[in-house]
């Protein structure tokens, strides 16, 4: 089974429709949009040889992301100092890394 098939199989096991998977990046990791679902999956392939502790770090990050968070609400008319997370804020100017 290749990485793309593995991503689709795991998605389906968890009830995610992945009828039209589209590869977004194919390098050390395979990044796949599991269309038509609004889900992007990453399949790590070669990094474990270069960074032996990466699997534990990825697991810890995933578990942290799954932790329940308090819902943030704003009063009507109140200004918020929080800014939306956008691709520009993540990748820096002109799509490059900051």
PDB file of C-alpha atoms in Angstrom, residues 13-89:
ATOM      1  CA  UNK A  13     -12.022   4.155   8.631  1.00  0.00           C
ATOM      2  CA  UNK A  14     -12.863   7.373  10.469  1.00  0.00           C
ATOM      3  CA  UNK A  15     -15.912   8.190   8.371  1.00  0.00           C
ATOM      4  CA  UNK A  16     -14.274  10.843   6.177  1.00  0.00           C
ATOM      5  CA  UNK A  17     -15.312  10.866   2.526  1.00  0.00           C
ATOM      6  CA  UNK A  18     -12.220  10.775   0.326  1.00  0.00           C
ATOM      7  CA  UNK A  19     -13.580   9.982  -3.144  1.00  0.00           C
ATOM      8  CA  UNK A  20     -11.340  12.439  -5.004  1.00  0.00           C
ATOM      9  CA  UNK A  21      -8.005  12.726  -3.138  1.00  0.00           C
ATOM     10  CA  UNK A  22      -5.666  15.373  -4.539  1.00  0.00           C
ATOM     11  CA  UNK A  23      -1.947  15.380  -3.813  1.00  0.00           C
ATOM     12  CA  UNK A  24      -0.882  18.837  -2.631  1.00  0.00           C
ATOM     13  CA  UNK A  25       2.759  18.000  -1.937  1.00  0.00           C
ATOM     14  CA  UNK A  26       4.850  14.896  -2.444  1.00  0.00           C
ATOM     15  CA  UNK A  27       8.229  15.152  -0.711  1.00  0.00           C
ATOM     16  CA  UNK A  28       9.406  13.871   2.684  1.00  0.00           C
ATOM     17  CA  UNK A  29       5.744  13.922   3.606  1.00  0.00           C
ATOM     18  CA  UNK A  30       2.771  13.331   1.361  1.00  0.00           C
ATOM     19  CA  UNK A  31       0.111  16.032   1.827  1.00  0.00           C
ATOM     20  CA  UNK A  32      -3.313  15.143   0.439  1.00  0.00           C
ATOM     21  CA  UNK A  33      -6.619  17.003   0.255  1.00  0.00           C
ATOM     22  CA  UNK A  34      -9.196  14.302   0.931  1.00  0.00           C
ATOM     23  CA  UNK A  35     -11.820  15.833  -1.361  1.00  0.00           C
ATOM     24  CA  UNK A  36     -14.722  16.327  -1.235  1.00  0.00           C
ATOM     25  CA  UNK A  37     -14.213  16.507   2.545  1.00  0.00           C
ATOM     26  CA  UNK A  38     -12.601  19.660   3.964  1.00  0.00           C
ATOM     27  CA  UNK A  39      -9.725  17.580   5.343  1.00  0.00           C
ATOM     28  CA  UNK A  40      -6.017  17.658   4.569  1.00  0.00           C
ATOM     29  CA  UNK A  41      -3.913  14.669   5.611  1.00  0.00           C
ATOM     30  CA  UNK A  42      -0.183  14.376   5.941  1.00  0.00           C
ATOM     31  CA  UNK A  43       1.563  11.030   5.690  1.00  0.00           C
ATOM     32  CA  UNK A  44       5.106  11.048   7.057  1.00  0.00           C
ATOM     33  CA  UNK A  45       7.468   8.873   5.098  1.00  0.00           C
ATOM     34  CA  UNK A  46      11.184   9.561   5.254  1.00  0.00           C
ATOM     35  CA  UNK A  47      11.575  11.829   8.264  1.00  0.00           C
ATOM     36  CA  UNK A  48      11.779   9.066  10.866  1.00  0.00           C
ATOM     37  CA  UNK A  49      15.221   8.099   9.602  1.00  0.00           C
ATOM     38  CA  UNK A  50      16.427  11.707   9.805  1.00  0.00           C
ATOM     39  CA  UNK A  51      14.624  12.637  13.039  1.00  0.00           C
ATOM     40  CA  UNK A  52      13.996   9.544  15.181  1.00  0.00           C
ATOM     41  CA  UNK A  53      11.784  11.352  17.743  1.00  0.00           C
ATOM     42  CA  UNK A  54       9.474  12.923  15.171  1.00  0.00           C
ATOM     43  CA  UNK A  55       6.709  10.343  15.636  1.00  0.00           C
ATOM     44  CA  UNK A  56       6.414  11.080  19.358  1.00  0.00           C
ATOM     45  CA  UNK A  57       6.364  14.834  18.682  1.00  0.00           C
ATOM     46  CA  UNK A  58       3.679  14.435  16.017  1.00  0.00           C
ATOM     47  CA  UNK A  59       1.574  12.307  18.350  1.00  0.00           C
ATOM     48  CA  UNK A  60       1.862  14.866  21.155  1.00  0.00           C
ATOM     49  CA  UNK A  61       0.900  17.689  18.788  1.00  0.00           C
ATOM     50  CA  UNK A  62      -2.109  15.766  17.500  1.00  0.00           C
ATOM     51  CA  UNK A  63      -3.304  14.992  21.022  1.00  0.00           C
ATOM     52  CA  UNK A  64      -2.895  18.651  21.994  1.00  0.00           C
ATOM     53  CA  UNK A  65      -4.964  19.730  18.981  1.00  0.00           C
ATOM     54  CA  UNK A  66      -7.714  17.313  20.005  1.00  0.00           C
ATOM     55  CA  UNK A  67      -7.978  18.720  23.544  1.00  0.00           C
ATOM     56  CA  UNK A  68     -11.215  20.611  24.146  1.00  0.00           C
ATOM     57  CA  UNK A  69     -10.783  24.363  24.208  1.00  0.00           C
ATOM     58  CA  UNK A  70     -13.070  26.941  25.808  1.00  0.00           C
ATOM     59  CA  UNK A  71     -15.269  28.624  23.253  1.00  0.00           C
ATOM     60  CA  UNK A  72     -14.327  32.233  22.710  1.00  0.00           C
ATOM     61  CA  UNK A  73     -17.117  34.730  22.322  1.00  0.00           C
ATOM     62  CA  UNK A  74     -17.143  38.438  21.844  1.00  0.00           C
ATOM     63  CA  UNK A  75     -19.653  40.972  23.054  1.00  0.00           C
ATOM     64  CA  UNK A  76     -21.523  42.793  20.359  1.00  0.00           C
ATOM     65  CA  UNK A  77     -19.636  45.942  19.430  1.00  0.00           C
ATOM     66  CA  UNK A  78     -16.472  44.916  21.275  1.00  0.00           C
ATOM     67  CA  UNK A  79     -13.241  45.201  19.354  1.00  0.00           C
ATOM     68  CA  UNK A  80     -11.039  42.144  19.195  1.00  0.00           C
ATOM     69  CA  UNK A  81      -7.270  42.279  19.082  1.00  0.00           C
ATOM     70  CA  UNK A  82      -7.137  38.724  17.716  1.00  0.00           C
ATOM     71  CA  UNK A  83      -6.331  38.413  14.050  1.00  0.00           C
ATOM     72  CA  UNK A  84      -7.521  35.648  11.772  1.00  0.00           C
ATOM     73  CA  UNK A  85      -5.034  32.934  10.916  1.00  0.00           C
ATOM     74  CA  UNK A  86      -4.415  33.267   7.204  1.00  0.00           C
ATOM     75  CA  UNK A  87      -1.919  31.651   4.826  1.00  0.00           C
ATOM     76  CA  UNK A  88      -0.097  34.990   4.652  1.00  0.00           C
ATOM     77  CA  UNK A  89       0.361  35.073   8.429  1.00  0.00           C
TER      78      UNK A  89
END
